[in-house]
PDB file of C-alpha atoms in Angstrom:
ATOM      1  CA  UNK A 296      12.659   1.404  -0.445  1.00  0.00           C
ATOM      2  CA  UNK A 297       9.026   1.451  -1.484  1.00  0.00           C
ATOM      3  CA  UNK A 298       6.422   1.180   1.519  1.00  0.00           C
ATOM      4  CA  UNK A 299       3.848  -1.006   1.657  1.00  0.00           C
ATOM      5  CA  UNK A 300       0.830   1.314   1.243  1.00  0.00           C
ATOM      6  CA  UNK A 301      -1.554  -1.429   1.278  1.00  0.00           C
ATOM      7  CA  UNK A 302      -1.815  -1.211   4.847  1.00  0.00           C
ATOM      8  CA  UNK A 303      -3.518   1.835   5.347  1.00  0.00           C
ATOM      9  CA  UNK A 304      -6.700   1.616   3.487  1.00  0.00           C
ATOM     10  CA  UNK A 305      -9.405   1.153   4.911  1.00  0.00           C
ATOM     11  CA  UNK A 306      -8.026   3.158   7.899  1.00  0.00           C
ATOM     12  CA  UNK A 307     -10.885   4.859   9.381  1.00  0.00           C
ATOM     13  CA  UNK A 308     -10.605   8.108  11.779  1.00  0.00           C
ATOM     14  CA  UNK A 309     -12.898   9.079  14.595  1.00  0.00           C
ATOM     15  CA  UNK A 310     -15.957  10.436  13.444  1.00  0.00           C
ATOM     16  CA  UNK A 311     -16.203  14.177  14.318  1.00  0.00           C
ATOM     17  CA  UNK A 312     -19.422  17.093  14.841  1.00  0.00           C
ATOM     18  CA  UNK A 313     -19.410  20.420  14.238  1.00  0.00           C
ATOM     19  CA  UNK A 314     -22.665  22.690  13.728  1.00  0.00           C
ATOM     20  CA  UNK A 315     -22.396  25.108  11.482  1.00  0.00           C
ATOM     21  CA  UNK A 316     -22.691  28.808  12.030  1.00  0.00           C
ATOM     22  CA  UNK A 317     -23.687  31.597  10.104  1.00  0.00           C
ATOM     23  CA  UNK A 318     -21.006  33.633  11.534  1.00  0.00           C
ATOM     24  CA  UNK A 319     -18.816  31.271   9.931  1.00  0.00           C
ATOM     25  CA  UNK A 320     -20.369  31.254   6.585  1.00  0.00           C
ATOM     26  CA  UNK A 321     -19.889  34.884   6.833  1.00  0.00           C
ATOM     27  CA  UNK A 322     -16.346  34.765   7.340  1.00  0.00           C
ATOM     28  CA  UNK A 323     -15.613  32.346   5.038  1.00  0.00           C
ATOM     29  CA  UNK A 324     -17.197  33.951   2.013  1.00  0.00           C
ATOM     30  CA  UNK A 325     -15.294  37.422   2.787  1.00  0.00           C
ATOM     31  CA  UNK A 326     -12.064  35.142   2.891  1.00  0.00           C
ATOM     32  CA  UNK A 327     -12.782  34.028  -0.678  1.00  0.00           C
ATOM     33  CA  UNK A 328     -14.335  37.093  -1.779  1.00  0.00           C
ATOM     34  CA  UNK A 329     -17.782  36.083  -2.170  1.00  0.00           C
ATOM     35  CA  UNK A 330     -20.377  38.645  -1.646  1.00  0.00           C
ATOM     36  CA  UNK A 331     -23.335  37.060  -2.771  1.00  0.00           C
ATOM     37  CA  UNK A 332     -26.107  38.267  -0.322  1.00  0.00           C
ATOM     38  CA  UNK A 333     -27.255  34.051   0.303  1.00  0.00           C
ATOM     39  CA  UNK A 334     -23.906  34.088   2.586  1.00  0.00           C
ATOM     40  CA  UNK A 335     -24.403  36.916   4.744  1.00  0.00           C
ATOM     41  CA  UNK A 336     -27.952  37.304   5.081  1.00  0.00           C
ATOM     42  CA  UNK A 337     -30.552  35.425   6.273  1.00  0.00           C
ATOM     43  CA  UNK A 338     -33.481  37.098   4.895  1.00  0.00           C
ATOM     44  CA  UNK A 339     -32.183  36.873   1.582  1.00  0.00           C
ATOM     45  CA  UNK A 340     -31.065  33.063   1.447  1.00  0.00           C
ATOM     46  CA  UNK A 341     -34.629  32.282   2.922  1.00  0.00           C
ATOM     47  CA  UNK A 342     -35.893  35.179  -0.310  1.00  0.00           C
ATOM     48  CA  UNK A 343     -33.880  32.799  -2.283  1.00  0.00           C
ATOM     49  CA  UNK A 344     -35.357  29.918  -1.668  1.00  0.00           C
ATOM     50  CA  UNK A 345     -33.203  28.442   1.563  1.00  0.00           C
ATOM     51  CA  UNK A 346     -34.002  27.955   5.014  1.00  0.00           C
ATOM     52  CA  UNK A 347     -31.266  29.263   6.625  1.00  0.00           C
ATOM     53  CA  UNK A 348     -28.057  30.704   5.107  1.00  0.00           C
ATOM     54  CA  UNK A 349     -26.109  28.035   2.882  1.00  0.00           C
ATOM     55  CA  UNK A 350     -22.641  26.969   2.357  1.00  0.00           C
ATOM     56  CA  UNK A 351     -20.347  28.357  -0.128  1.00  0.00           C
ATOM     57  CA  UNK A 352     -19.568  24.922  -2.066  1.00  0.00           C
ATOM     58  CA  UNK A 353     -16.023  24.741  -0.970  1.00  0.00           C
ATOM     59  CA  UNK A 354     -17.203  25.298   3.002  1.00  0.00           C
ATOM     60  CA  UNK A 355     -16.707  22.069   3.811  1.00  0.00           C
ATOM     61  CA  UNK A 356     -12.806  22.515   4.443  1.00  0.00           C
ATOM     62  CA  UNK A 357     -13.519  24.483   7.378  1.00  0.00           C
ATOM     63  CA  UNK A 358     -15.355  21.395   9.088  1.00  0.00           C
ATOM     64  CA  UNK A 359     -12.764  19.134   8.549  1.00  0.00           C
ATOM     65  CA  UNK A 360      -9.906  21.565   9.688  1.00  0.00           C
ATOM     66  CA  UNK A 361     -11.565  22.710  12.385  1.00  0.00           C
ATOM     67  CA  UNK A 362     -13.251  19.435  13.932  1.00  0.00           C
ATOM     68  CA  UNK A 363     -11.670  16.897  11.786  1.00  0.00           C
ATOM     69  CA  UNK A 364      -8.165  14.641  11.845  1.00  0.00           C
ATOM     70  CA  UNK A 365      -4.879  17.237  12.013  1.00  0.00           C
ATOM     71  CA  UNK A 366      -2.805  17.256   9.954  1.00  0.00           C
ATOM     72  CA  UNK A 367      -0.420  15.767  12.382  1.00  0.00           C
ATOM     73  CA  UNK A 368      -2.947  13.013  13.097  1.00  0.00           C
ATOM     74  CA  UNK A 369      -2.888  12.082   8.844  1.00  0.00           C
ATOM     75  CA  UNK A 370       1.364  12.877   9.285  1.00  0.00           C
ATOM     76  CA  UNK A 371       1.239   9.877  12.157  1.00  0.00           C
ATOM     77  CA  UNK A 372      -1.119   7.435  10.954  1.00  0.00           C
ATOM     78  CA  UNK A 373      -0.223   7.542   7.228  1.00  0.00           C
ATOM     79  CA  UNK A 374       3.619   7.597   8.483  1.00  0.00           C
ATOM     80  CA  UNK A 375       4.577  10.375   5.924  1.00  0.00           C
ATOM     81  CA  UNK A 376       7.106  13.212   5.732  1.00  0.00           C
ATOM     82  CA  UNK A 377       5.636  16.280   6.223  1.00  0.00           C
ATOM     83  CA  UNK A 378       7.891  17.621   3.848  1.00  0.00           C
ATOM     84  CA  UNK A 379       7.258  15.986   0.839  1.00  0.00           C
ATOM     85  CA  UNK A 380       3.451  16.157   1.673  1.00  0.00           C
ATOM     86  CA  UNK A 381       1.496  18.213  -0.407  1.00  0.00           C
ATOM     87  CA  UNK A 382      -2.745  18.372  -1.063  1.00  0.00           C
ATOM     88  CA  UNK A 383      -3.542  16.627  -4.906  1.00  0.00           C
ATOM     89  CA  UNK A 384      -7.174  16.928  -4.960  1.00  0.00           C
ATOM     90  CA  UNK A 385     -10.553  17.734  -3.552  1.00  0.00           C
ATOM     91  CA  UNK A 386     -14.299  16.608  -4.756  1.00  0.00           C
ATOM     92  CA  UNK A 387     -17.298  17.988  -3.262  1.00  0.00           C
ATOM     93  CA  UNK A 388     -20.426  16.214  -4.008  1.00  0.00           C
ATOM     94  CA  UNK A 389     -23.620  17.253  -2.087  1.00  0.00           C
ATOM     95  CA  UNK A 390     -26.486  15.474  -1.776  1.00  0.00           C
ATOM     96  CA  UNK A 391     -28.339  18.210  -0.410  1.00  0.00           C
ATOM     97  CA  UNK A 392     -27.668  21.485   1.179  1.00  0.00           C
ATOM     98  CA  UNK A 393     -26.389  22.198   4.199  1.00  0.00           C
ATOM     99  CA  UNK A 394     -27.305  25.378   6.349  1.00  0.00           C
ATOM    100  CA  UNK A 395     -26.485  27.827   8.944  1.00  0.00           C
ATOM    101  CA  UNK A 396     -27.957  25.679  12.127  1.00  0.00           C
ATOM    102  CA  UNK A 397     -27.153  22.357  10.805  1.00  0.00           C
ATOM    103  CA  UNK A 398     -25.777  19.729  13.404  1.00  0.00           C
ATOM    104  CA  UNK A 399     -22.786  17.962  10.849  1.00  0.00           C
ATOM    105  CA  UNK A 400     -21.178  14.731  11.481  1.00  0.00           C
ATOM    106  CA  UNK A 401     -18.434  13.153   9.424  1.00  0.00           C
ATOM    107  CA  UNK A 402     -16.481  10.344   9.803  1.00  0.00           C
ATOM    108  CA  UNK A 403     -12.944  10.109   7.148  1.00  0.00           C
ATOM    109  CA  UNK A 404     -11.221   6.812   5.799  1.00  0.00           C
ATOM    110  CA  UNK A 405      -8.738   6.176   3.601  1.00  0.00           C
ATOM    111  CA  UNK A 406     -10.137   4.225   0.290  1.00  0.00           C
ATOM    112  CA  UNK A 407      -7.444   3.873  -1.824  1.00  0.00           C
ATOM    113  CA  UNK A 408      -3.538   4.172  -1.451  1.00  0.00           C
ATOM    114  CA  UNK A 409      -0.844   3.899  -4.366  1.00  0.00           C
ATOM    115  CA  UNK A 410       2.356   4.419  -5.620  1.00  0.00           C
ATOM    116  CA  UNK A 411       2.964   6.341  -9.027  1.00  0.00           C
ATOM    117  CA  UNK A 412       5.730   8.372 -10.467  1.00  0.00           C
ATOM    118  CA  UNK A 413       7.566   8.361  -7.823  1.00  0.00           C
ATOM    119  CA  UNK A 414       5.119   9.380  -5.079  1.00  0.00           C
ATOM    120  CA  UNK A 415       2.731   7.630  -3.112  1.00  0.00           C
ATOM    121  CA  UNK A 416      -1.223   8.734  -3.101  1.00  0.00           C
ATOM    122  CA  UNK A 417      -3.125   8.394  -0.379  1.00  0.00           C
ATOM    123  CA  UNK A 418      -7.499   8.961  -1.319  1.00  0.00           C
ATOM    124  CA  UNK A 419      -9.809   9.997   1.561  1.00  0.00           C
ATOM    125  CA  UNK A 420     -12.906   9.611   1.260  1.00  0.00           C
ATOM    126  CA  UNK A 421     -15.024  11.690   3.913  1.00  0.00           C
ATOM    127  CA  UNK A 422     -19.116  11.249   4.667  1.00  0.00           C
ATOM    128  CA  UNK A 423     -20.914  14.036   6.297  1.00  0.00           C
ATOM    129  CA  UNK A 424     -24.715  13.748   7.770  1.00  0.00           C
ATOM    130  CA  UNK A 425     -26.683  16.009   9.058  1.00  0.00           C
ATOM    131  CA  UNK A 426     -29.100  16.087  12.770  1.00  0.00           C
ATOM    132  CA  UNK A 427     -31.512  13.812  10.693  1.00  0.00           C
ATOM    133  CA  UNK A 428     -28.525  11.124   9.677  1.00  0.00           C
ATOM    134  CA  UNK A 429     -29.345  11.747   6.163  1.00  0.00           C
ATOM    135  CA  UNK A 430     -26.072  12.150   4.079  1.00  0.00           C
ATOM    136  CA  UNK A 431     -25.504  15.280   2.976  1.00  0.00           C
ATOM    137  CA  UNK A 432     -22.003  15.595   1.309  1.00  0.00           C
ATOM    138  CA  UNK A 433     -19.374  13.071   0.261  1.00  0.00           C
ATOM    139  CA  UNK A 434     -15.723  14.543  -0.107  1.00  0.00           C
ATOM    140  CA  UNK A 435     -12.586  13.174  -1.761  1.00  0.00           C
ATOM    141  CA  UNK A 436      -9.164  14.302  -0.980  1.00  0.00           C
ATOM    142  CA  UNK A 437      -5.714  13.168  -2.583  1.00  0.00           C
ATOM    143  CA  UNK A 438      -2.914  13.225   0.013  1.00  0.00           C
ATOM    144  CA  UNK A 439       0.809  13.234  -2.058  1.00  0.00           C
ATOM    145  CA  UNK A 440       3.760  12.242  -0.279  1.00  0.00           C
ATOM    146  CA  UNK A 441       6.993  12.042  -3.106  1.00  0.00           C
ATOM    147  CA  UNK A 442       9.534   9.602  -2.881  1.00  0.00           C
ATOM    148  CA  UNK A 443      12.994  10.000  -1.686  1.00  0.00           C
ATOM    149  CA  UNK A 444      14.268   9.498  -4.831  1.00  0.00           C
ATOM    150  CA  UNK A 445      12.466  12.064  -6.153  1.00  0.00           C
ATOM    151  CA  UNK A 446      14.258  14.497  -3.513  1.00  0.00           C
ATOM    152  CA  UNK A 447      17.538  12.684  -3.779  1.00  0.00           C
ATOM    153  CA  UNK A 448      17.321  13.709  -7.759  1.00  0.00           C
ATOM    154  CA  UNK A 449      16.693  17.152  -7.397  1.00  0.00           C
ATOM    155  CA  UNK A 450      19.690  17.275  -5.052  1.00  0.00           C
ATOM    156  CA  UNK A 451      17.927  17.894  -1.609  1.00  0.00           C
ATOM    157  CA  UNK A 452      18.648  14.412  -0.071  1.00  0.00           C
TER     158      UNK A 452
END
């Protein structure tokens, strides 16, 4: 039976903070192998042109996992399988950058939810500000959830 996905756009979650660190930025570009000197030093993102140290493009995924919805929270209020649940997408696109010492809030909603080839997609659309309100950074994530069917086919269900 097909769910009626139409329900949860528009869904909203509680809007979250988190102020960014350069300790973090730090870690983060080790984890993904980025040694450009704008990550891990000050002085040099300031030489560059920056007033603080910036965020590797993809940083953004350490806000949301560490102050945003769980992914329990997205299991419960999209009512989805954990197992069948895998990540389709992500967009990034900054309005301006955001640094070491910035005061981030984001709020995430669902925009768009459909069913195709046998799975259902679920689109989040997340805002982030910064201390001064202005937006900063727009993300889009796909959420995937297959279909029993598809499971039932492949002879796990």
């Amino acid at each position: 039976m097909t769910k009626d996905l139409s329900k949860y756009v528009g869904y909203t979650f509680e809007p979250y903070a988190y102020r960014v660190e350069a300790g973090k930025i730090r870690e983060f570009a080790l984890a993904i192998g980025d040694d450009n000197p704008i990550y891990h030093d000050r002085d040099v993102a300031q030489q560059s042109g920056f007033r603080d140290i910036p965020l590797p493009p993809t940083f953004s995924t350490v806000i949301e996992m560490w102050a945003g919805p769980s992914f329990e929270h997205l299991i419960e209020v999209l009512e989805l399988d954990p197992l069948r649940v895998l990540h389709g997408k992500q967009r990034y696109d900054y309005g301006s950058v955001i640094c070491a010492g910035d005061e981030i809030t984001a709020c995430s909603r669902i925009v768009a939810a459909e069913s195709k080839s046998r799975m259902n997609l679920f689109t989040l659309v997340t805002e982030y500000a910064n201390q001064q309100g202005e937006q900063v950074l727009r993300a889009e994530s796909v959420i995937i959830e297959m279909q029993e069917r598809m499971r039932a086919k492949e002879g796990k269900g």
